[in-house]
């Protein structure tokens, strides 16, 4: 994996308002450092530049791996993942208590492959909601 400079890392982290750009988990509530995720993996010629990087919690990053998308369970069509650089989270997902409900084909494949709604992840979100730390404020789009 390519080196991500401290400057670029800071830009990506601040742009994301220090939350996972997929599941919106706040970095401040995580025991683990969030990661620089290549939206298009380097294996698929994705570049290590701001427009191809997202801040990701370790969980979302592990499940996504180098995948670019999956088969939408509703339409059976090959569908790209939600792209946090090009799309708005709230157009593709909504929260129902601690569950992230996908609204679109991109939302469905992302929620499925990144396993947003594993019981322990829902529970974590609900615990944060109870203390007012989830969802964090939506980052300003630049
Ligand atoms: Zn995440």
Short mmCIF file of C-alpha atoms and ligand atoms in Angstrom, two decimals:
data_model
loop_
_atom_site.label_atom_id
_atom_site.label_comp_id
_atom_site.label_asym_id
_atom_site.label_seq_id
_atom_site.Cartn_x
_atom_site.Cartn_y
_atom_site.Cartn_z
CA UNK A 1 0.00 0.00 0.00
CA UNK A 2 1.29 3.45 -0.88
CA UNK A 3 2.54 5.88 1.70
CA UNK A 4 0.00 8.51 2.72
CA UNK A 5 1.73 11.68 3.88
CA UNK A 6 0.83 13.27 7.21
CA UNK A 7 -0.57 16.28 5.31
CA UNK A 8 -2.85 14.14 3.18
CA UNK A 9 -3.91 12.06 6.19
CA UNK A 10 -4.83 15.26 8.06
CA UNK A 11 -6.82 16.58 5.09
CA UNK A 12 -8.79 13.32 4.74
CA UNK A 13 -9.45 13.09 8.47
CA UNK A 14 -10.62 16.69 8.77
CA UNK A 15 -12.72 16.53 5.61
CA UNK A 16 -14.52 13.52 7.09
CA UNK A 17 -15.13 15.38 10.37
CA UNK A 18 -13.28 12.50 12.06
CA UNK A 19 -15.97 9.94 11.34
CA UNK A 20 -16.00 6.80 9.21
CA UNK A 21 -17.31 7.91 5.82
CA UNK A 22 -19.17 4.61 5.41
CA UNK A 23 -20.83 3.84 8.76
CA UNK A 24 -20.33 7.31 10.33
CA UNK A 25 -18.80 5.85 13.48
CA UNK A 26 -16.91 8.66 15.26
CA UNK A 27 -13.13 8.28 15.59
CA UNK A 28 -13.41 9.71 19.11
CA UNK A 29 -15.43 6.66 20.24
CA UNK A 30 -13.08 4.08 18.71
CA UNK A 31 -10.20 2.34 20.43
CA UNK A 32 -8.50 1.96 17.06
CA UNK A 33 -7.09 4.57 14.73
CA UNK A 34 -9.17 5.08 11.62
CA UNK A 35 -7.58 4.24 8.29
CA UNK A 36 -6.95 5.83 4.91
CA UNK A 37 -9.20 3.80 2.65
CA UNK A 38 -8.68 3.72 -1.11
CA UNK A 39 -12.18 4.04 -2.61
CA UNK A 40 -10.80 2.49 -5.80
CA UNK A 41 -8.19 0.05 -4.50
CA UNK A 42 -4.62 0.41 -5.72
CA UNK A 43 -4.98 -3.05 -7.24
CA UNK A 44 -7.52 -1.48 -9.63
CA UNK A 45 -5.21 1.49 -10.32
CA UNK A 46 -6.78 3.72 -7.65
CA UNK A 47 -4.48 6.59 -6.82
CA UNK A 48 -3.26 7.74 -3.40
CA UNK A 49 -4.73 11.22 -3.61
CA UNK A 50 -7.42 13.07 -1.72
CA UNK A 51 -10.14 12.40 -4.29
CA UNK A 52 -9.68 8.63 -3.96
CA UNK A 53 -9.27 8.43 -0.18
CA UNK A 54 -11.88 8.13 2.52
CA UNK A 55 -11.58 7.95 6.28
CA UNK A 56 -12.74 4.50 7.33
CA UNK A 57 -13.12 2.67 10.60
CA UNK A 58 -11.07 -0.55 10.67
CA UNK A 59 -14.26 -2.62 10.49
CA UNK A 60 -15.59 -1.09 7.25
CA UNK A 61 -12.11 -1.09 5.70
CA UNK A 62 -11.55 -4.81 6.45
CA UNK A 63 -14.89 -5.87 5.01
CA UNK A 64 -14.53 -3.68 1.92
CA UNK A 65 -10.99 -4.83 1.18
CA UNK A 66 -10.16 -4.24 -2.48
CA UNK A 67 -13.76 -4.74 -3.63
CA UNK A 68 -15.43 -2.06 -5.75
CA UNK A 69 -19.01 -3.26 -5.48
CA UNK A 70 -21.23 -6.31 -5.41
CA UNK A 71 -24.44 -7.81 -6.73
CA UNK A 72 -27.47 -5.86 -5.52
CA UNK A 73 -29.64 -8.38 -3.64
CA UNK A 74 -32.82 -6.75 -5.01
CA UNK A 75 -32.01 -6.26 -8.69
CA UNK A 76 -29.21 -8.85 -9.11
CA UNK A 77 -27.25 -6.14 -10.93
CA UNK A 78 -23.52 -5.57 -10.50
CA UNK A 79 -23.47 -2.33 -8.48
CA UNK A 80 -20.62 -0.11 -7.26
CA UNK A 81 -20.31 0.75 -3.59
CA UNK A 82 -21.45 4.08 -2.18
CA UNK A 83 -18.69 6.59 -3.01
CA UNK A 84 -18.23 9.14 -0.25
CA UNK A 85 -16.38 11.50 -2.63
CA UNK A 86 -19.21 11.64 -5.17
CA UNK A 87 -22.36 10.87 -3.19
CA UNK A 88 -24.16 12.07 -0.07
CA UNK A 89 -24.55 9.56 2.76
CA UNK A 90 -28.13 10.63 3.48
CA UNK A 91 -29.18 10.00 -0.14
CA UNK A 92 -28.17 6.35 0.23
CA UNK A 93 -28.78 5.46 3.87
CA UNK A 94 -30.95 6.34 6.82
CA UNK A 95 -30.76 5.43 10.46
CA UNK A 96 -33.45 3.43 12.16
CA UNK A 97 -32.28 3.52 15.77
CA UNK A 98 -28.86 1.79 15.50
CA UNK A 99 -29.54 0.12 12.17
CA UNK A 100 -28.27 1.68 8.93
CA UNK A 101 -31.04 1.18 6.37
CA UNK A 102 -29.91 1.33 2.73
CA UNK A 103 -32.12 3.34 0.36
CA UNK A 104 -30.49 2.66 -3.02
CA UNK A 105 -28.71 -0.14 -4.90
CA UNK A 106 -25.34 1.41 -3.96
CA UNK A 107 -26.52 1.61 -0.36
CA UNK A 108 -27.64 -2.02 -0.37
CA UNK A 109 -24.36 -3.45 -1.66
CA UNK A 110 -22.35 -1.24 0.70
CA UNK A 111 -24.41 -2.15 3.77
CA UNK A 112 -24.22 -5.83 2.83
CA UNK A 113 -20.51 -6.19 2.07
CA UNK A 114 -19.28 -3.77 4.76
CA UNK A 115 -21.63 -5.56 7.19
CA UNK A 116 -23.00 -2.38 8.70
CA UNK A 117 -25.70 -4.18 10.61
CA UNK A 118 -23.90 -6.95 12.46
CA UNK A 119 -25.59 -7.19 15.89
CA UNK A 120 -22.49 -5.93 17.73
CA UNK A 121 -22.18 -2.92 15.41
CA UNK A 122 -25.84 -1.99 15.91
CA UNK A 123 -25.37 -2.33 19.66
CA UNK A 124 -22.29 -0.08 19.59
CA UNK A 125 -24.25 2.60 17.72
CA UNK A 126 -27.17 2.34 20.11
CA UNK A 127 -24.82 2.75 23.06
CA UNK A 128 -23.34 5.87 21.47
CA UNK A 129 -26.82 7.20 20.68
CA UNK A 130 -27.73 6.84 24.33
CA UNK A 131 -24.93 9.27 25.24
CA UNK A 132 -25.55 11.59 22.28
CA UNK A 133 -22.44 10.65 20.27
CA UNK A 134 -24.10 9.00 17.26
CA UNK A 135 -24.76 10.00 14.61
CA UNK A 136 -22.11 12.71 14.65
CA UNK A 137 -22.88 15.94 12.77
CA UNK A 138 -22.75 15.55 8.98
CA UNK A 139 -19.44 16.81 7.59
CA UNK A 140 -19.59 19.91 5.43
CA UNK A 141 -19.14 18.95 1.78
CA UNK A 142 -16.33 20.80 0.07
ZN1 LIG B 1 -17.18 2.31 9.35
#
